[in-house]
Amino acid sequence: MAYKLFIQSNDEQYLGALVAGYAAKRNSRQPDAFDVEIMHFRDFPWLSARVGQKFLRGLEHRVWTDADLQSFTPVRFSPPKTMGYEGRAVVIDPDCFAVADIMELFTRDMKGAGVMCRIRPGLKEMPPYRASSVMLLDNAKLTHWDAEKTFGELLEFKKDYLKWIKLEYEDDANVGLIEPEWNDFDHLTPATKILHTTYRRTQPWKTGLPIDFSIREKPKKSGSFTSSLMKSVKKTFGAARPRAIKDGYYQPHPDPNQERLFFSLVVEMLQKGIIDEALVESEMAKNHVRHDALDLCRKLAA
């Protein structure tokens, strides 16, 4: 059976994707048993062709942009078609780093399901949902998946982005659950198998950089006094930056071990010649990677 790890990416998250691919191979006892493919935004022209058009996201019509940190999200549904609806795929975000053998995930009993993922716990007003940021796919059971077609349906307001990424269009009988450790949200313990630095404001390789993702605001009830007041304020003074983003910059990760893990992997990649300092310097110059990244690497290597 063919096994392939797919990692979503764009320019902003490219170094993270490279590190994610290296971590998966490094920590597997069978690194040659699976291939790795980075799915870069630029390799999917049907995404860039629709920039500026509106799509349905929950109760809102948002404008599709290529400037968002997660502009790659729709491609997470493309691997089954890419693999000819054969074999198995694991799909991860570029901020997911395997610390266990990913072959354990590839070869597990899926009990007849076509897709397996974990449940993300509810937060504030948001109920629990299926997290598609890490998925195990049996491609033969997903012949109805066509990412480009469904993306087009978002822009025709026939499908909802939130329902899509939460796998709500998938038959319940075709969805199985994996343990939370296979998609551990900003949580690194001896039980963790894939660390997901999912809280974007504290991604360890971006500390100190300007925020480069869209802030999701809670929609206000139409016609309410608060809604009218905020529209008036924004029209007069411009949109204020939310306090939570602390003047619009990425913040340090609260767990130093997760920062150390990421940069230790970068150090190994530099030492093995998988990447070079010129690449890191280029990413730093583009504000894709924190400006002290190489200094941190040198300290860890000393």
PDB file of C-alpha atoms in Angstrom:
ATOM      1  CA  MET A   1       0.000   0.000   0.000  1.00  0.00           C
ATOM      2  CA  ALA A   2       1.242   3.518  -0.839  1.00  0.00           C
ATOM      3  CA  TYR A   3       1.649   5.918   2.072  1.00  0.00           C
ATOM      4  CA  LYS A   4       2.167   9.658   1.673  1.00  0.00           C
ATOM      5  CA  LEU A   5       2.393  12.553   4.102  1.00  0.00           C
ATOM      6  CA  PHE A   6       0.967  15.816   2.754  1.00  0.00           C
ATOM      7  CA  ILE A   7       1.885  19.117   4.417  1.00  0.00           C
ATOM      8  CA  GLN A   8      -0.061  22.274   3.598  1.00  0.00           C
ATOM      9  CA  SER A   9       1.935  25.460   3.134  1.00  0.00           C
ATOM     10  CA  ASN A  10       2.320  28.908   1.635  1.00  0.00           C
ATOM     11  CA  ASP A  11       5.247  31.353   1.582  1.00  0.00           C
ATOM     12  CA  GLU A  12       4.583  32.482   5.152  1.00  0.00           C
ATOM     13  CA  GLN A  13       4.680  28.940   6.587  1.00  0.00           C
ATOM     14  CA  TYR A  14       7.211  27.318   4.260  1.00  0.00           C
ATOM     15  CA  LEU A  15       9.987  26.842   6.812  1.00  0.00           C
ATOM     16  CA  GLY A  16       7.493  25.309   9.222  1.00  0.00           C
ATOM     17  CA  ALA A  17       6.411  22.870   6.499  1.00  0.00           C
ATOM     18  CA  LEU A  18      10.026  21.871   5.803  1.00  0.00           C
ATOM     19  CA  VAL A  19      10.607  21.249   9.500  1.00  0.00           C
ATOM     20  CA  ALA A  20       7.359  19.254   9.753  1.00  0.00           C
ATOM     21  CA  GLY A  21       8.470  16.972   6.913  1.00  0.00           C
ATOM     22  CA  TYR A  22      11.904  16.483   8.468  1.00  0.00           C
ATOM     23  CA  ALA A  23      10.431  15.693  11.901  1.00  0.00           C
ATOM     24  CA  ALA A  24       8.166  12.999  10.423  1.00  0.00           C
ATOM     25  CA  LYS A  25      11.064  11.239   8.691  1.00  0.00           C
ATOM     26  CA  ARG A  26      13.473  11.730  11.599  1.00  0.00           C
ATOM     27  CA  ASN A  27      11.184  10.174  14.179  1.00  0.00           C
ATOM     28  CA  SER A  28      10.026   7.197  12.132  1.00  0.00           C
ATOM     29  CA  ARG A  29      11.620   3.755  12.329  1.00  0.00           C
ATOM     30  CA  GLN A  30      10.626   3.327   8.660  1.00  0.00           C
ATOM     31  CA  PRO A  31      11.385   6.696   7.037  1.00  0.00           C
ATOM     32  CA  ASP A  32      11.504   5.136   3.571  1.00  0.00           C
ATOM     33  CA  ALA A  33       8.029   3.615   3.930  1.00  0.00           C
ATOM     34  CA  PHE A  34       6.260   6.893   3.139  1.00  0.00           C
ATOM     35  CA  ASP A  35       6.764   9.895   0.873  1.00  0.00           C
ATOM     36  CA  VAL A  36       6.417  13.547   1.855  1.00  0.00           C
ATOM     37  CA  GLU A  37       4.831  16.232  -0.314  1.00  0.00           C
ATOM     38  CA  ILE A  38       4.489  19.900   0.569  1.00  0.00           C
ATOM     39  CA  MET A  39       1.272  21.282  -0.905  1.00  0.00           C
ATOM     40  CA  HIS A  40       2.182  24.902  -1.532  1.00  0.00           C
ATOM     41  CA  PHE A  41      -0.512  27.464  -2.249  1.00  0.00           C
ATOM     42  CA  ARG A  42       1.197  28.517  -5.493  1.00  0.00           C
ATOM     43  CA  ASP A  43       0.880  24.993  -6.906  1.00  0.00           C
ATOM     44  CA  PHE A  44      -2.926  25.232  -6.870  1.00  0.00           C
ATOM     45  CA  PRO A  45      -3.868  27.902  -9.447  1.00  0.00           C
ATOM     46  CA  TRP A  46      -7.568  27.428  -8.724  1.00  0.00           C
ATOM     47  CA  LEU A  47      -6.930  29.105  -5.358  1.00  0.00           C
ATOM     48  CA  SER A  48      -5.173  32.213  -6.674  1.00  0.00           C
ATOM     49  CA  ALA A  49      -7.640  32.523  -9.570  1.00  0.00           C
ATOM     50  CA  ARG A  50     -10.461  33.284  -7.132  1.00  0.00           C
ATOM     51  CA  VAL A  51      -8.670  35.926  -5.031  1.00  0.00           C
ATOM     52  CA  GLY A  52     -10.996  38.868  -4.375  1.00  0.00           C
ATOM     53  CA  GLN A  53     -14.192  36.820  -4.660  1.00  0.00           C
ATOM     54  CA  LYS A  54     -16.556  36.275  -1.770  1.00  0.00           C
ATOM     55  CA  PHE A  55     -17.184  32.927  -0.132  1.00  0.00           C
ATOM     56  CA  LEU A  56     -19.489  31.643   2.588  1.00  0.00           C
ATOM     57  CA  ARG A  57     -17.958  31.290   6.050  1.00  0.00           C
ATOM     58  CA  GLY A  58     -20.533  30.692   8.739  1.00  0.00           C
ATOM     59  CA  LEU A  59     -22.996  33.571   8.708  1.00  0.00           C
ATOM     60  CA  GLU A  60     -20.717  35.854   6.724  1.00  0.00           C
ATOM     61  CA  HIS A  61     -19.574  36.420   3.167  1.00  0.00           C
ATOM     62  CA  ARG A  62     -15.814  36.866   3.383  1.00  0.00           C
ATOM     63  CA  VAL A  63     -13.397  37.832   0.628  1.00  0.00           C
ATOM     64  CA  TRP A  64     -10.948  35.114  -0.427  1.00  0.00           C
ATOM     65  CA  THR A  65      -7.360  36.372  -0.137  1.00  0.00           C
ATOM     66  CA  ASP A  66      -3.917  34.924  -0.709  1.00  0.00           C
ATOM     67  CA  ALA A  67      -2.447  37.164   1.984  1.00  0.00           C
ATOM     68  CA  ASP A  68      -3.741  35.196   4.967  1.00  0.00           C
ATOM     69  CA  LEU A  69      -1.460  32.924   7.001  1.00  0.00           C
ATOM     70  CA  GLN A  70      -3.774  29.976   6.307  1.00  0.00           C
ATOM     71  CA  SER A  71      -4.552  30.563   2.635  1.00  0.00           C
ATOM     72  CA  PHE A  72      -3.640  26.914   1.994  1.00  0.00           C
ATOM     73  CA  THR A  73      -6.496  25.376   4.005  1.00  0.00           C
ATOM     74  CA  PRO A  74      -8.659  24.151   1.065  1.00  0.00           C
ATOM     75  CA  VAL A  75      -5.831  21.973  -0.280  1.00  0.00           C
ATOM     76  CA  ARG A  76      -6.059  19.659   2.740  1.00  0.00           C
ATOM     77  CA  PHE A  77      -8.880  17.906   0.893  1.00  0.00           C
ATOM     78  CA  SER A  78      -6.900  17.295  -2.318  1.00  0.00           C
ATOM     79  CA  PRO A  79      -4.687  14.237  -1.455  1.00  0.00           C
ATOM     80  CA  PRO A  80      -7.230  11.498  -2.336  1.00  0.00           C
ATOM     81  CA  LYS A  81      -7.560  12.812  -5.896  1.00  0.00           C
ATOM     82  CA  THR A  82      -3.807  13.489  -6.107  1.00  0.00           C
ATOM     83  CA  MET A  83      -3.134   9.827  -5.240  1.00  0.00           C
ATOM     84  CA  GLY A  84      -5.710   8.546  -7.720  1.00  0.00           C
ATOM     85  CA  TYR A  85      -8.016   7.532  -4.856  1.00  0.00           C
ATOM     86  CA  GLU A  86      -5.592   4.795  -3.872  1.00  0.00           C
ATOM     87  CA  GLY A  87      -3.430   4.170  -0.807  1.00  0.00           C
ATOM     88  CA  ARG A  88      -3.422   6.131   2.424  1.00  0.00           C
ATOM     89  CA  ALA A  89      -2.552   9.744   3.153  1.00  0.00           C
ATOM     90  CA  VAL A  90      -1.830  11.682   6.300  1.00  0.00           C
ATOM     91  CA  VAL A  91      -2.534  15.406   5.977  1.00  0.00           C
ATOM     92  CA  ILE A  92      -1.112  17.934   8.438  1.00  0.00           C
ATOM     93  CA  ASP A  93      -0.840  21.676   8.848  1.00  0.00           C
ATOM     94  CA  PRO A  94       2.680  23.158   8.513  1.00  0.00           C
ATOM     95  CA  ASP A  95       2.787  23.763  12.273  1.00  0.00           C
ATOM     96  CA  CYS A  96       2.448  20.051  13.143  1.00  0.00           C
ATOM     97  CA  PHE A  97       5.594  18.232  14.220  1.00  0.00           C
ATOM     98  CA  ALA A  98       5.742  14.469  14.697  1.00  0.00           C
ATOM     99  CA  VAL A  99       7.566  13.382  17.835  1.00  0.00           C
ATOM    100  CA  ALA A 100       6.478   9.740  17.448  1.00  0.00           C
ATOM    101  CA  ASP A 101       6.559   7.289  14.534  1.00  0.00           C
ATOM    102  CA  ILE A 102       3.960   8.464  12.027  1.00  0.00           C
ATOM    103  CA  MET A 103       3.865   4.966  10.517  1.00  0.00           C
ATOM    104  CA  GLU A 104       1.839   3.986  13.580  1.00  0.00           C
ATOM    105  CA  LEU A 105      -0.828   6.336  12.260  1.00  0.00           C
ATOM    106  CA  PHE A 106      -0.534   5.268   8.617  1.00  0.00           C
ATOM    107  CA  THR A 107      -0.969   1.582   9.433  1.00  0.00           C
ATOM    108  CA  ARG A 108      -3.617   1.665  12.126  1.00  0.00           C
ATOM    109  CA  ASP A 109      -6.946  -0.124  11.803  1.00  0.00           C
ATOM    110  CA  MET A 110      -9.391   2.459  10.446  1.00  0.00           C
ATOM    111  CA  LYS A 111     -12.351   0.167  11.160  1.00  0.00           C
ATOM    112  CA  GLY A 112     -13.946   0.910   7.802  1.00  0.00           C
ATOM    113  CA  ALA A 113     -13.733   4.721   8.045  1.00  0.00           C
ATOM    114  CA  GLY A 114     -12.502   6.818   5.147  1.00  0.00           C
ATOM    115  CA  VAL A 115     -11.150   9.611   7.329  1.00  0.00           C
ATOM    116  CA  MET A 116      -9.928   9.760  10.913  1.00  0.00           C
ATOM    117  CA  CYS A 117      -9.295  12.876  12.991  1.00  0.00           C
ATOM    118  CA  ARG A 118      -9.570  14.087  16.565  1.00  0.00           C
ATOM    119  CA  ILE A 119     -12.291  16.114  18.226  1.00  0.00           C
ATOM    120  CA  ARG A 120     -11.313  19.642  19.171  1.00  0.00           C
ATOM    121  CA  PRO A 121     -12.872  20.612  22.526  1.00  0.00           C
ATOM    122  CA  GLY A 122     -15.344  23.459  22.646  1.00  0.00           C
ATOM    123  CA  LEU A 123     -14.082  26.937  23.482  1.00  0.00           C
ATOM    124  CA  LYS A 124     -16.290  29.756  24.758  1.00  0.00           C
ATOM    125  CA  GLU A 125     -19.319  29.864  22.408  1.00  0.00           C
ATOM    126  CA  MET A 126     -17.814  27.348  19.978  1.00  0.00           C
ATOM    127  CA  PRO A 127     -18.968  23.719  20.455  1.00  0.00           C
ATOM    128  CA  PRO A 128     -16.613  20.739  19.965  1.00  0.00           C
ATOM    129  CA  TYR A 129     -15.879  19.867  16.349  1.00  0.00           C
ATOM    130  CA  ARG A 130     -13.846  17.540  14.126  1.00  0.00           C
ATOM    131  CA  ALA A 131     -10.353  18.951  13.599  1.00  0.00           C
ATOM    132  CA  SER A 132      -9.235  18.367  10.010  1.00  0.00           C
ATOM    133  CA  SER A 133      -5.781  19.870  10.648  1.00  0.00           C
ATOM    134  CA  VAL A 134      -4.444  16.306  11.068  1.00  0.00           C
ATOM    135  CA  MET A 135      -6.232  13.574   9.122  1.00  0.00           C
ATOM    136  CA  LEU A 136      -5.613   9.952   8.221  1.00  0.00           C
ATOM    137  CA  LEU A 137      -7.264   9.177   4.881  1.00  0.00           C
ATOM    138  CA  ASP A 138      -8.192   5.930   3.158  1.00  0.00           C
ATOM    139  CA  ASN A 139      -8.318   7.388  -0.329  1.00  0.00           C
ATOM    140  CA  ALA A 140     -10.434   4.611  -1.846  1.00  0.00           C
ATOM    141  CA  LYS A 141     -13.284   5.598   0.475  1.00  0.00           C
ATOM    142  CA  LEU A 142     -13.070   9.287  -0.453  1.00  0.00           C
ATOM    143  CA  THR A 143     -13.791   9.259  -4.181  1.00  0.00           C
ATOM    144  CA  HIS A 144     -16.343  12.030  -3.558  1.00  0.00           C
ATOM    145  CA  TRP A 145     -13.573  14.403  -2.426  1.00  0.00           C
ATOM    146  CA  ASP A 146     -12.640  17.011  -5.036  1.00  0.00           C
ATOM    147  CA  ALA A 147     -11.084  20.057  -3.374  1.00  0.00           C
ATOM    148  CA  GLU A 148     -11.242  22.308  -6.423  1.00  0.00           C
ATOM    149  CA  LYS A 149     -14.928  21.521  -7.022  1.00  0.00           C
ATOM    150  CA  THR A 150     -15.913  22.113  -3.389  1.00  0.00           C
ATOM    151  CA  PHE A 151     -13.878  25.336  -3.272  1.00  0.00           C
ATOM    152  CA  GLY A 152     -15.873  26.561  -6.244  1.00  0.00           C
ATOM    153  CA  GLU A 153     -19.085  25.723  -4.397  1.00  0.00           C
ATOM    154  CA  LEU A 154     -17.928  27.940  -1.498  1.00  0.00           C
ATOM    155  CA  LEU A 155     -17.728  30.896  -3.855  1.00  0.00           C
ATOM    156  CA  GLU A 156     -21.140  30.046  -5.266  1.00  0.00           C
ATOM    157  CA  PHE A 157     -22.465  30.031  -1.669  1.00  0.00           C
ATOM    158  CA  LYS A 158     -23.537  26.392  -2.047  1.00  0.00           C
ATOM    159  CA  LYS A 159     -21.141  25.149   0.628  1.00  0.00           C
ATOM    160  CA  ASP A 160     -19.927  26.692   3.882  1.00  0.00           C
ATOM    161  CA  TYR A 161     -16.181  26.897   4.607  1.00  0.00           C
ATOM    162  CA  LEU A 162     -16.623  26.173   8.318  1.00  0.00           C
ATOM    163  CA  LYS A 163     -18.745  23.087   7.699  1.00  0.00           C
ATOM    164  CA  TRP A 164     -16.211  21.887   5.135  1.00  0.00           C
ATOM    165  CA  ILE A 165     -13.138  22.113   7.353  1.00  0.00           C
ATOM    166  CA  LYS A 166     -15.059  20.615  10.284  1.00  0.00           C
ATOM    167  CA  LEU A 167     -15.976  17.621   8.091  1.00  0.00           C
ATOM    168  CA  GLU A 168     -19.677  18.278   8.597  1.00  0.00           C
ATOM    169  CA  TYR A 169     -20.425  17.315   4.991  1.00  0.00           C
ATOM    170  CA  GLU A 170     -18.957  13.863   5.614  1.00  0.00           C
ATOM    171  CA  ASP A 171     -21.211  10.931   6.478  1.00  0.00           C
ATOM    172  CA  ASP A 172     -20.773  10.136  10.167  1.00  0.00           C
ATOM    173  CA  ALA A 173     -20.239   6.470   9.312  1.00  0.00           C
ATOM    174  CA  ASN A 174     -17.179   7.431   7.245  1.00  0.00           C
ATOM    175  CA  VAL A 175     -15.442   9.345  10.053  1.00  0.00           C
ATOM    176  CA  GLY A 176     -13.416   7.698  12.805  1.00  0.00           C
ATOM    177  CA  LEU A 177     -11.598   9.263  15.741  1.00  0.00           C
ATOM    178  CA  ILE A 178      -7.924   9.259  16.615  1.00  0.00           C
ATOM    179  CA  GLU A 179      -6.469   9.963  20.030  1.00  0.00           C
ATOM    180  CA  PRO A 180      -5.842  13.641  20.898  1.00  0.00           C
ATOM    181  CA  GLU A 181      -2.096  12.926  21.115  1.00  0.00           C
ATOM    182  CA  TRP A 182      -1.994  12.646  17.313  1.00  0.00           C
ATOM    183  CA  ASN A 183      -2.996  16.312  17.090  1.00  0.00           C
ATOM    184  CA  ASP A 184      -1.880  17.775  20.408  1.00  0.00           C
ATOM    185  CA  PHE A 185      -2.826  21.457  20.509  1.00  0.00           C
ATOM    186  CA  ASP A 186       0.094  23.435  22.014  1.00  0.00           C
ATOM    187  CA  HIS A 187       0.554  20.538  24.425  1.00  0.00           C
ATOM    188  CA  LEU A 188       3.869  18.655  24.608  1.00  0.00           C
ATOM    189  CA  THR A 189       4.095  15.694  26.999  1.00  0.00           C
ATOM    190  CA  PRO A 190       5.672  12.215  26.860  1.00  0.00           C
ATOM    191  CA  ALA A 191       2.356  11.021  25.386  1.00  0.00           C
ATOM    192  CA  THR A 192       2.351  13.540  22.507  1.00  0.00           C
ATOM    193  CA  LYS A 193       2.702  12.009  19.037  1.00  0.00           C
ATOM    194  CA  ILE A 194       2.183  15.078  16.838  1.00  0.00           C
ATOM    195  CA  LEU A 195       2.658  18.497  18.401  1.00  0.00           C
ATOM    196  CA  HIS A 196       0.406  21.099  16.798  1.00  0.00           C
ATOM    197  CA  THR A 197       1.418  24.678  17.604  1.00  0.00           C
ATOM    198  CA  THR A 198      -2.058  25.711  16.640  1.00  0.00           C
ATOM    199  CA  TYR A 199      -2.396  28.996  18.538  1.00  0.00           C
ATOM    200  CA  ARG A 200      -1.104  31.208  15.765  1.00  0.00           C
ATOM    201  CA  ARG A 201      -0.182  34.198  17.930  1.00  0.00           C
ATOM    202  CA  THR A 202       2.476  32.163  19.758  1.00  0.00           C
ATOM    203  CA  GLN A 203       4.009  30.058  16.988  1.00  0.00           C
ATOM    204  CA  PRO A 204       7.637  29.702  18.161  1.00  0.00           C
ATOM    205  CA  TRP A 205       9.344  30.678  14.892  1.00  0.00           C
ATOM    206  CA  LYS A 206       7.368  33.925  14.551  1.00  0.00           C
ATOM    207  CA  THR A 207       7.884  35.611  17.940  1.00  0.00           C
ATOM    208  CA  GLY A 208       8.180  39.380  17.557  1.00  0.00           C
ATOM    209  CA  LEU A 209       7.007  39.561  13.958  1.00  0.00           C
ATOM    210  CA  PRO A 210       3.947  41.561  12.842  1.00  0.00           C
ATOM    211  CA  ILE A 211       0.728  39.554  12.790  1.00  0.00           C
ATOM    212  CA  ASP A 212       0.063  38.296   9.232  1.00  0.00           C
ATOM    213  CA  PHE A 213      -3.259  36.516   9.561  1.00  0.00           C
ATOM    214  CA  SER A 214      -6.871  37.636   9.570  1.00  0.00           C
ATOM    215  CA  ILE A 215      -8.377  38.276  12.997  1.00  0.00           C
ATOM    216  CA  ARG A 216     -11.744  36.560  13.235  1.00  0.00           C
ATOM    217  CA  GLU A 217     -14.181  38.919  14.875  1.00  0.00           C
ATOM    218  CA  LYS A 218     -17.332  37.651  16.520  1.00  0.00           C
ATOM    219  CA  PRO A 219     -20.232  38.824  14.356  1.00  0.00           C
ATOM    220  CA  LYS A 220     -22.546  41.368  15.959  1.00  0.00           C
ATOM    221  CA  LYS A 221     -26.291  41.167  15.657  1.00  0.00           C
ATOM    222  CA  SER A 222     -27.446  43.261  12.743  1.00  0.00           C
ATOM    223  CA  GLY A 223     -29.111  46.514  13.728  1.00  0.00           C
ATOM    224  CA  SER A 224     -27.949  46.391  17.352  1.00  0.00           C
ATOM    225  CA  PHE A 225     -26.752  49.528  19.103  1.00  0.00           C
ATOM    226  CA  THR A 226     -23.268  48.030  19.534  1.00  0.00           C
ATOM    227  CA  SER A 227     -23.064  47.130  15.850  1.00  0.00           C
ATOM    228  CA  SER A 228     -24.112  50.621  14.760  1.00  0.00           C
ATOM    229  CA  LEU A 229     -21.721  52.255  17.212  1.00  0.00           C
ATOM    230  CA  MET A 230     -18.746  50.160  16.057  1.00  0.00           C
ATOM    231  CA  LYS A 231     -19.484  50.921  12.404  1.00  0.00           C
ATOM    232  CA  SER A 232     -19.502  54.610  13.239  1.00  0.00           C
ATOM    233  CA  VAL A 233     -16.225  54.390  15.188  1.00  0.00           C
ATOM    234  CA  LYS A 234     -14.490  52.434  12.410  1.00  0.00           C
ATOM    235  CA  LYS A 235     -15.701  54.885   9.782  1.00  0.00           C
ATOM    236  CA  THR A 236     -14.351  57.819  11.762  1.00  0.00           C
ATOM    237  CA  PHE A 237     -11.147  56.442  13.257  1.00  0.00           C
ATOM    238  CA  GLY A 238     -10.440  53.216  11.338  1.00  0.00           C
ATOM    239  CA  ALA A 239     -10.559  49.679  12.690  1.00  0.00           C
ATOM    240  CA  ALA A 240      -8.886  49.394  16.070  1.00  0.00           C
ATOM    241  CA  ARG A 241      -6.519  46.498  16.692  1.00  0.00           C
ATOM    242  CA  PRO A 242      -7.866  43.977  19.186  1.00  0.00           C
ATOM    243  CA  ARG A 243      -6.096  44.067  22.548  1.00  0.00           C
ATOM    244  CA  ALA A 244      -5.484  40.327  22.359  1.00  0.00           C
ATOM    245  CA  ILE A 245      -2.879  40.697  19.617  1.00  0.00           C
ATOM    246  CA  LYS A 246      -0.741  42.990  21.803  1.00  0.00           C
ATOM    247  CA  ASP A 247      -0.019  45.762  19.359  1.00  0.00           C
ATOM    248  CA  GLY A 248      -0.164  43.401  16.397  1.00  0.00           C
ATOM    249  CA  TYR A 249       2.879  41.204  17.084  1.00  0.00           C
ATOM    250  CA  TYR A 250       3.412  37.502  17.625  1.00  0.00           C
ATOM    251  CA  GLN A 251       4.071  36.637  21.266  1.00  0.00           C
ATOM    252  CA  PRO A 252       6.497  34.105  22.825  1.00  0.00           C
ATOM    253  CA  HIS A 253       5.161  30.598  23.211  1.00  0.00           C
ATOM    254  CA  PRO A 254       4.238  29.954  26.874  1.00  0.00           C
ATOM    255  CA  ASP A 255       6.059  26.590  26.772  1.00  0.00           C
ATOM    256  CA  PRO A 256       9.831  27.045  26.170  1.00  0.00           C
ATOM    257  CA  ASN A 257      10.125  23.322  25.417  1.00  0.00           C
ATOM    258  CA  GLN A 258       8.056  23.743  22.265  1.00  0.00           C
ATOM    259  CA  GLU A 259      10.274  26.571  21.055  1.00  0.00           C
ATOM    260  CA  ARG A 260      13.331  24.445  21.854  1.00  0.00           C
ATOM    261  CA  LEU A 261      11.895  21.469  19.959  1.00  0.00           C
ATOM    262  CA  PHE A 262      11.307  23.492  16.808  1.00  0.00           C
ATOM    263  CA  PHE A 263      14.716  25.139  16.737  1.00  0.00           C
ATOM    264  CA  SER A 264      16.506  21.913  17.644  1.00  0.00           C
ATOM    265  CA  LEU A 265      15.000  20.425  14.481  1.00  0.00           C
ATOM    266  CA  VAL A 266      16.161  23.457  12.480  1.00  0.00           C
ATOM    267  CA  VAL A 267      19.681  23.028  13.893  1.00  0.00           C
ATOM    268  CA  GLU A 268      19.748  19.385  12.778  1.00  0.00           C
ATOM    269  CA  MET A 269      18.547  20.348   9.302  1.00  0.00           C
ATOM    270  CA  LEU A 270      21.303  22.965   9.049  1.00  0.00           C
ATOM    271  CA  GLN A 271      23.955  20.550  10.257  1.00  0.00           C
ATOM    272  CA  LYS A 272      22.846  17.878   7.768  1.00  0.00           C
ATOM    273  CA  GLY A 273      22.678  20.335   4.861  1.00  0.00           C
ATOM    274  CA  ILE A 274      18.946  19.819   4.343  1.00  0.00           C
ATOM    275  CA  ILE A 275      18.556  23.592   4.523  1.00  0.00           C
ATOM    276  CA  ASP A 276      21.189  26.316   4.694  1.00  0.00           C
ATOM    277  CA  GLU A 277      21.550  29.592   6.543  1.00  0.00           C
ATOM    278  CA  ALA A 278      20.793  31.502   3.347  1.00  0.00           C
ATOM    279  CA  LEU A 279      17.274  30.046   3.327  1.00  0.00           C
ATOM    280  CA  VAL A 280      16.689  31.005   6.960  1.00  0.00           C
ATOM    281  CA  GLU A 281      18.100  34.491   6.355  1.00  0.00           C
ATOM    282  CA  SER A 282      15.789  34.920   3.370  1.00  0.00           C
ATOM    283  CA  GLU A 283      12.770  33.857   5.443  1.00  0.00           C
ATOM    284  CA  MET A 284      13.817  36.279   8.193  1.00  0.00           C
ATOM    285  CA  ALA A 285      14.138  39.124   5.688  1.00  0.00           C
ATOM    286  CA  LYS A 286      10.604  38.414   4.442  1.00  0.00           C
ATOM    287  CA  ASN A 287       9.211  38.485   8.000  1.00  0.00           C
ATOM    288  CA  HIS A 288       8.234  34.832   7.710  1.00  0.00           C
ATOM    289  CA  VAL A 289      10.614  33.800  10.488  1.00  0.00           C
ATOM    290  CA  ARG A 290      11.632  35.666  13.648  1.00  0.00           C
ATOM    291  CA  HIS A 291      14.729  37.812  13.224  1.00  0.00           C
ATOM    292  CA  ASP A 292      16.753  36.055  15.922  1.00  0.00           C
ATOM    293  CA  ALA A 293      16.178  32.570  14.470  1.00  0.00           C
ATOM    294  CA  LEU A 294      19.804  31.933  13.511  1.00  0.00           C
ATOM    295  CA  ASP A 295      21.040  33.313  16.841  1.00  0.00           C
ATOM    296  CA  LEU A 296      18.791  30.806  18.619  1.00  0.00           C
ATOM    297  CA  CYS A 297      20.097  28.010  16.411  1.00  0.00           C
ATOM    298  CA  ARG A 298      23.705  28.907  17.145  1.00  0.00           C
ATOM    299  CA  LYS A 299      23.039  28.924  20.892  1.00  0.00           C
ATOM    300  CA  LEU A 300      21.414  25.489  20.721  1.00  0.00           C
ATOM    301  CA  ALA A 301      24.271  24.125  18.583  1.00  0.00           C
ATOM    302  CA  ALA A 302      26.983  25.457  20.896  1.00  0.00           C
TER     303      ALA A 302
END
